[in-house]
Short mmCIF file of C-alpha atoms in Angstrom, two decimals:
data_model
loop_
_atom_site.label_atom_id
_atom_site.label_comp_id
_atom_site.label_asym_id
_atom_site.label_seq_id
_atom_site.Cartn_x
_atom_site.Cartn_y
_atom_site.Cartn_z
CA UNK A 121 32.14 161.75 64.00
CA UNK A 122 30.83 162.48 67.50
CA UNK A 123 32.65 165.06 69.71
CA UNK A 124 34.53 162.93 72.24
CA UNK A 125 34.46 165.60 75.06
CA UNK A 126 30.69 166.60 74.95
CA UNK A 127 30.07 169.10 76.93
CA UNK A 128 26.99 171.84 78.54
CA UNK A 129 25.84 175.19 76.79
CA UNK A 130 23.36 177.57 77.04
CA UNK A 131 22.37 180.06 74.35
CA UNK A 132 20.68 183.27 74.68
CA UNK A 133 19.31 184.69 71.92
CA UNK A 134 17.80 181.38 68.53
CA UNK A 135 17.74 184.41 65.69
CA UNK A 136 19.11 182.96 62.22
CA UNK A 137 22.90 182.29 63.26
CA UNK A 138 21.78 181.36 67.74
CA UNK A 139 19.21 179.02 66.03
CA UNK A 140 22.18 177.08 63.98
CA UNK A 141 24.65 177.26 66.47
CA UNK A 142 22.32 175.29 68.76
CA UNK A 143 21.61 172.73 65.66
CA UNK A 144 25.47 172.09 65.53
CA UNK A 145 26.72 171.59 68.59
CA UNK A 146 24.29 169.44 68.60
CA UNK A 147 24.67 167.48 66.13
CA UNK A 148 27.79 166.30 67.56
CA UNK A 149 27.00 165.33 70.72
CA UNK A 150 26.45 168.12 72.80
CA UNK A 151 23.84 169.01 75.63
CA UNK A 152 22.31 172.62 74.71
CA UNK A 153 19.43 174.74 76.80
CA UNK A 154 17.98 177.62 74.94
CA UNK A 155 16.30 180.72 75.68
CA UNK A 156 14.75 183.35 73.89
CA UNK A 157 12.06 185.68 74.18
CA UNK A 158 10.46 184.53 71.05
CA UNK A 159 8.66 181.07 72.38
CA UNK A 160 8.32 180.18 69.14
CA UNK A 161 11.60 179.83 68.14
CA UNK A 162 12.49 177.90 71.71
CA UNK A 163 9.78 175.28 71.11
CA UNK A 164 11.63 174.95 67.86
CA UNK A 165 14.27 174.02 69.41
CA UNK A 166 13.27 172.17 71.48
CA UNK A 167 11.42 170.00 69.49
CA UNK A 168 14.86 169.28 67.86
CA UNK A 169 16.57 168.09 70.63
CA UNK A 170 17.08 170.53 72.93
CA UNK A 171 15.93 171.88 76.29
CA UNK A 172 13.87 174.68 76.42
CA UNK A 173 12.95 177.73 79.15
CA UNK A 174 10.54 180.88 79.24
CA UNK A 175 12.30 182.32 81.86
CA UNK A 176 16.58 183.71 82.81
CA UNK A 177 16.03 181.94 86.12
CA UNK A 178 14.78 178.18 84.53
CA UNK A 179 17.29 178.74 82.28
CA UNK A 180 20.13 179.35 85.01
CA UNK A 181 18.82 176.40 86.76
CA UNK A 182 18.70 173.65 83.88
CA UNK A 183 22.97 174.93 83.52
CA UNK A 184 24.90 172.55 85.37
CA UNK A 185 27.97 174.00 87.17
CA UNK A 186 29.68 175.67 86.58
CA UNK A 187 28.06 176.52 83.71
CA UNK A 188 28.64 177.71 80.15
CA UNK A 189 26.73 180.53 77.96
CA UNK A 190 26.79 182.05 74.72
CA UNK A 191 25.09 185.80 74.28
CA UNK A 192 24.04 185.39 70.97
CA UNK A 193 22.05 189.03 70.51
CA UNK A 194 21.76 191.63 68.67
CA UNK A 195 24.54 194.75 70.35
CA UNK A 196 21.88 196.48 71.56
CA UNK A 197 20.74 193.55 73.36
CA UNK A 198 23.63 192.13 74.99
CA UNK A 199 24.22 194.82 78.36
CA UNK A 200 20.16 194.79 78.97
CA UNK A 201 20.58 190.48 78.95
CA UNK A 202 23.60 190.76 81.11
CA UNK A 203 22.44 192.78 83.56
CA UNK A 204 19.68 190.57 84.05
CA UNK A 205 21.90 187.05 83.68
CA UNK A 206 25.27 187.86 86.31
CA UNK A 207 22.80 187.61 88.74
CA UNK A 208 21.36 184.91 88.30
CA UNK A 209 24.98 183.05 87.96
CA UNK A 210 27.08 181.14 90.89
CA UNK A 211 31.45 181.54 91.01
CA UNK A 212 33.21 180.40 88.09
CA UNK A 213 30.60 180.35 85.33
CA UNK A 214 31.65 181.51 81.99
CA UNK A 215 28.94 183.17 79.46
CA UNK A 216 29.69 184.23 76.02
CA UNK A 217 28.72 186.95 73.23
CA UNK A 218 29.22 185.61 70.21
CA UNK A 219 27.45 188.97 68.81
CA UNK A 220 29.40 191.58 67.26
CA UNK A 221 29.27 193.74 70.27
CA UNK A 222 32.08 196.78 70.19
CA UNK A 223 35.60 195.70 71.76
CA UNK A 224 35.61 197.90 74.01
CA UNK A 225 32.60 197.39 75.74
CA UNK A 226 33.82 193.94 75.86
CA UNK A 227 37.03 195.26 78.18
CA UNK A 228 34.36 196.81 80.59
CA UNK A 229 32.15 193.94 80.94
CA UNK A 230 34.76 191.71 81.65
CA UNK A 231 35.97 193.36 84.53
CA UNK A 232 32.27 193.72 85.95
CA UNK A 233 31.79 190.15 85.72
CA UNK A 234 35.25 189.43 87.05
CA UNK A 235 34.42 191.21 90.41
CA UNK A 236 31.61 188.66 90.66
CA UNK A 237 34.42 185.88 90.13
CA UNK A 238 33.04 185.41 86.45
CA UNK A 239 34.70 184.49 82.90
CA UNK A 240 33.50 186.55 80.42
CA UNK A 241 34.87 185.57 76.78
CA UNK A 242 34.38 187.57 73.48
CA UNK A 243 33.22 185.38 70.42
CA UNK A 244 33.32 186.97 67.08
CA UNK A 245 31.83 185.12 64.40
CA UNK A 246 31.27 184.81 60.91
CA UNK A 247 29.64 182.24 58.60
CA UNK A 248 26.45 184.02 58.54
CA UNK A 249 23.32 181.79 57.38
CA UNK A 250 25.33 178.75 55.84
CA UNK A 251 27.39 178.13 59.11
CA UNK A 252 25.09 175.25 60.22
CA UNK A 253 26.86 173.28 57.74
CA UNK A 254 30.18 175.08 56.67
CA UNK A 255 31.05 175.36 60.33
CA UNK A 256 32.01 179.68 61.84
CA UNK A 257 35.43 181.22 62.01
CA UNK A 258 35.37 182.16 65.71
CA UNK A 259 37.89 185.09 67.06
CA UNK A 260 37.89 184.76 70.25
CA UNK A 261 39.16 186.71 73.56
CA UNK A 262 39.56 186.70 77.06
CA UNK A 263 41.43 184.80 80.13
CA UNK A 264 43.18 181.57 78.89
CA UNK A 265 41.74 179.18 81.59
CA UNK A 266 38.14 179.76 80.36
CA UNK A 267 39.17 179.89 77.05
CA UNK A 268 41.07 176.74 77.57
CA UNK A 269 38.03 174.96 79.37
CA UNK A 270 35.27 176.04 76.38
CA UNK A 271 37.62 174.18 73.51
CA UNK A 272 35.35 171.70 73.07
CA UNK A 273 32.63 174.31 72.01
CA UNK A 274 34.87 176.36 69.85
CA UNK A 275 36.13 173.14 68.01
CA UNK A 276 32.58 172.22 67.07
CA UNK A 277 31.60 175.79 66.38
CA UNK A 278 34.32 175.87 63.76
CA UNK A 279 34.97 174.71 60.10
CA UNK A 280 37.79 172.56 61.40
CA UNK A 281 39.78 171.98 58.43
CA UNK A 282 38.24 170.18 56.17
CA UNK A 283 39.00 170.88 52.46
CA UNK A 284 41.34 173.11 52.43
CA UNK A 285 44.43 172.73 51.56
CA UNK A 286 47.38 173.20 54.23
CA UNK A 287 48.56 176.24 53.78
CA UNK A 288 52.33 175.16 52.60
CA UNK A 289 54.70 177.72 54.82
CA UNK A 290 52.92 177.13 57.66
CA UNK A 291 55.24 175.15 60.18
CA UNK A 292 53.37 176.01 63.29
CA UNK A 293 51.10 175.02 65.94
CA UNK A 294 47.39 176.23 67.21
CA UNK A 295 43.74 176.17 66.10
CA UNK A 296 44.11 178.33 63.94
CA UNK A 297 44.11 175.98 60.75
CA UNK A 298 40.59 174.63 62.15
CA UNK A 299 39.43 178.35 61.70
CA UNK A 300 39.31 179.23 65.21
CA UNK A 301 41.99 181.40 67.05
CA UNK A 302 41.99 182.54 71.23
CA UNK A 303 43.24 186.10 69.74
CA UNK A 304 44.39 187.92 73.23
CA UNK A 305 42.73 188.78 76.02
CA UNK A 306 39.24 189.99 76.78
CA UNK A 307 38.01 192.43 73.59
CA UNK A 308 41.28 191.21 71.32
CA UNK A 309 38.31 188.41 69.44
CA UNK A 310 36.04 190.97 69.25
CA UNK A 311 38.74 193.62 67.74
CA UNK A 312 40.13 190.92 65.19
CA UNK A 313 35.75 190.55 63.97
CA UNK A 314 35.85 193.94 63.27
CA UNK A 315 38.39 194.45 61.14
CA UNK A 316 37.56 191.14 59.15
CA UNK A 317 33.67 193.07 58.90
CA UNK A 318 36.05 196.24 57.81
CA UNK A 319 38.03 193.76 55.12
CA UNK A 320 34.39 192.53 54.19
CA UNK A 321 32.89 196.02 53.38
CA UNK A 322 36.12 196.78 50.90
CA UNK A 323 36.18 193.54 49.37
CA UNK A 324 31.86 194.08 48.56
CA UNK A 325 32.51 197.11 47.37
CA UNK A 326 34.97 196.58 44.74
CA UNK A 327 32.64 193.71 43.42
CA UNK A 328 30.08 195.55 43.69
CA UNK A 329 32.16 198.23 41.67
CA UNK A 330 33.85 195.93 39.13
CA UNK A 331 30.40 195.00 37.82
CA UNK A 332 28.56 197.89 37.64
CA UNK A 333 32.28 199.30 35.79
CA UNK A 334 31.40 196.25 33.36
CA UNK A 335 27.40 196.88 32.86
CA UNK A 336 27.88 199.77 31.75
CA UNK A 337 30.72 199.38 29.22
CA UNK A 338 28.34 199.56 26.62
CA UNK A 339 27.38 203.56 27.36
CA UNK A 340 29.30 204.12 24.31
CA UNK A 341 25.73 202.71 21.91
CA UNK A 342 23.28 205.39 24.60
CA UNK A 343 22.79 208.71 22.84
CA UNK A 344 23.41 211.10 25.85
CA UNK A 345 22.72 214.89 26.21
CA UNK A 346 24.68 217.48 23.99
CA UNK A 347 24.57 220.44 26.70
CA UNK A 348 26.70 222.65 28.88
CA UNK A 349 25.51 220.38 31.95
CA UNK A 350 26.64 217.10 30.47
CA UNK A 351 30.09 215.49 30.09
CA UNK A 352 30.47 213.81 26.88
CA UNK A 353 32.36 210.44 26.38
CA UNK A 354 35.00 211.57 24.71
CA UNK A 355 35.51 207.92 22.50
CA UNK A 356 32.28 206.16 22.57
CA UNK A 357 33.86 204.25 20.67
CA UNK A 358 35.71 202.53 23.71
CA UNK A 359 32.53 201.40 24.86
CA UNK A 360 30.61 199.92 22.74
CA UNK A 361 30.26 196.07 25.02
CA UNK A 362 27.30 194.03 26.56
CA UNK A 363 28.93 192.12 28.96
CA UNK A 364 26.57 189.60 30.81
CA UNK A 365 27.93 190.42 34.51
CA UNK A 366 26.14 187.25 35.54
CA UNK A 367 28.54 185.53 33.16
CA UNK A 368 31.46 187.41 34.81
CA UNK A 369 30.97 186.49 38.55
CA UNK A 370 30.74 182.90 37.42
CA UNK A 371 33.66 182.51 35.23
CA UNK A 372 35.28 184.59 38.20
CA UNK A 373 34.79 181.45 40.47
CA UNK A 374 36.86 179.26 38.29
CA UNK A 375 40.61 179.91 39.22
CA UNK A 376 40.17 183.78 39.17
CA UNK A 377 42.04 185.46 41.98
CA UNK A 378 40.03 187.28 43.12
CA UNK A 379 37.47 183.63 43.35
CA UNK A 380 35.69 184.08 47.03
CA UNK A 381 33.09 183.19 48.71
CA UNK A 382 31.64 186.53 48.11
CA UNK A 383 31.83 185.95 44.48
CA UNK A 384 30.10 182.41 44.81
CA UNK A 385 27.30 184.16 46.33
CA UNK A 386 27.40 186.83 43.95
CA UNK A 387 27.13 184.63 41.42
CA UNK A 388 24.42 182.51 42.46
CA UNK A 389 22.31 186.13 43.25
CA UNK A 390 22.42 186.95 40.12
CA UNK A 391 21.91 183.57 38.46
CA UNK A 392 18.53 184.11 39.79
CA UNK A 393 18.63 187.93 39.01
CA UNK A 394 20.44 189.18 36.40
CA UNK A 395 18.89 193.13 37.33
CA UNK A 396 18.92 191.61 41.04
CA UNK A 397 15.34 192.72 41.29
CA UNK A 398 14.23 193.11 44.78
CA UNK A 399 17.30 194.92 45.39
CA UNK A 400 17.08 198.92 46.16
CA UNK A 401 20.37 199.28 46.54
CA UNK A 402 20.01 200.48 50.56
CA UNK A 403 23.29 199.08 52.23
CA UNK A 404 23.00 198.93 56.55
CA UNK A 405 25.89 199.33 58.41
CA UNK A 406 25.68 197.32 61.55
CA UNK A 407 28.80 198.98 63.30
CA UNK A 408 31.78 196.89 62.40
CA UNK A 409 33.04 199.66 59.41
CA UNK A 410 32.72 202.77 61.69
CA UNK A 411 34.92 201.18 64.17
CA UNK A 412 37.81 199.75 62.52
CA UNK A 413 37.50 203.02 61.41
CA UNK A 414 38.54 204.95 64.35
CA UNK A 415 40.45 202.27 64.83
CA UNK A 416 42.45 203.07 61.81
CA UNK A 417 42.50 206.60 62.64
CA UNK A 418 43.82 205.89 66.11
CA UNK A 419 46.78 203.87 65.61
CA UNK A 420 47.42 206.67 62.17
CA UNK A 421 47.18 203.71 59.97
CA UNK A 422 45.66 204.63 56.61
CA UNK A 423 42.87 202.35 55.63
CA UNK A 424 41.37 204.08 52.73
CA UNK A 425 39.80 201.37 51.16
CA UNK A 426 36.92 200.42 54.17
CA UNK A 427 36.62 203.90 54.42
CA UNK A 428 35.65 204.59 51.03
CA UNK A 429 33.18 201.77 51.70
CA UNK A 430 31.66 202.84 54.58
CA UNK A 431 31.44 206.14 52.87
CA UNK A 432 29.70 204.33 50.15
CA UNK A 433 26.84 202.59 52.40
CA UNK A 434 25.83 205.89 53.99
CA UNK A 435 25.70 207.55 50.25
CA UNK A 436 23.49 204.30 49.57
CA UNK A 437 20.75 205.21 52.26
CA UNK A 438 20.57 208.98 51.08
CA UNK A 439 22.61 210.53 54.16
CA UNK A 440 24.86 212.64 51.36
CA UNK A 441 21.13 214.25 50.00
CA UNK A 442 21.89 217.67 52.08
CA UNK A 443 25.62 217.88 50.94
CA UNK A 444 24.31 216.27 47.27
CA UNK A 445 21.69 219.66 47.53
CA UNK A 446 24.13 221.95 48.79
CA UNK A 447 26.99 221.65 46.28
CA UNK A 448 23.85 221.97 43.57
CA UNK A 449 23.17 224.96 44.90
CA UNK A 450 26.24 227.01 45.17
CA UNK A 451 26.94 225.52 41.09
CA UNK A 452 23.68 227.59 40.84
CA UNK A 453 24.72 230.78 42.79
CA UNK A 454 28.07 230.78 41.53
CA UNK A 455 27.64 230.24 37.10
CA UNK A 456 23.52 229.27 37.04
CA UNK A 457 23.64 225.59 36.62
CA UNK A 458 19.75 224.70 37.01
CA UNK A 459 19.99 221.31 37.91
CA UNK A 460 19.02 218.81 35.50
CA UNK A 461 15.98 216.90 36.05
CA UNK A 462 15.94 213.34 35.89
#
């Protein structure tokens, strides 16, 4: 059923998530004006009912006042885009940053926009490429007046209560059960999303490590070199299992305490390719895990799992090579240990 509170929203940034946010909003009866440096992306959404624009000036002119604008851009592009945009806006216009900006930048940007009587709202957005149909979990920071005005947009973008069972002990009111939350003043939304992504790092790492342990549970069947450089398997008879990790991922989806959307996605990937061919194991990090660890340090909060998961991502990209080489060099120097090849 279409929204009973239709709004107009301008979207800057039509990548995978930005374009699908527009589609979800239009499905629910909102009007969208779109802009991207990629003209093909603009034309595609214009063909689906959005109003396409080719310059920021045209984009701003196409929006009714007070304007509501959502930025869905890579972190490094947000500030340059804001610098171009704010001079075109009028008092009481609102700008939402829905990407993964650092929350400290939000605090600075909100002050800069406030000097021009503009509202700045940070909105951590989780849902990935599946959000068009599933909806997006939203973690929002900003002044209450602007957030309240934008509520119809957030309500459409969020999943709603859907099929999720109500939390048994929850008695308070609010929007959280609908999948969006005003977390506090500027920066609070991206702070919550930052920690969300740090938790995601840890969850992904533990699932991946667990399945890797299962995959190698047949190590007792394998011949291992017998030399001073190789630790023997003490009880090879204890490691004789040929475990199908694709089936394990599938069974974990059903009734397991660790069952989750991440397990669902991993099970699907393993069903397509049990050996995960096509993936070299190079895991990127876009900043949120680092920022979460920094916050944990500054708050004196232990965060061992998230920190280890972040370090594992560094290792996956070969960034630990020099340290590995230094350790090998020291073993060679103090004990004459030659590196094993292969």
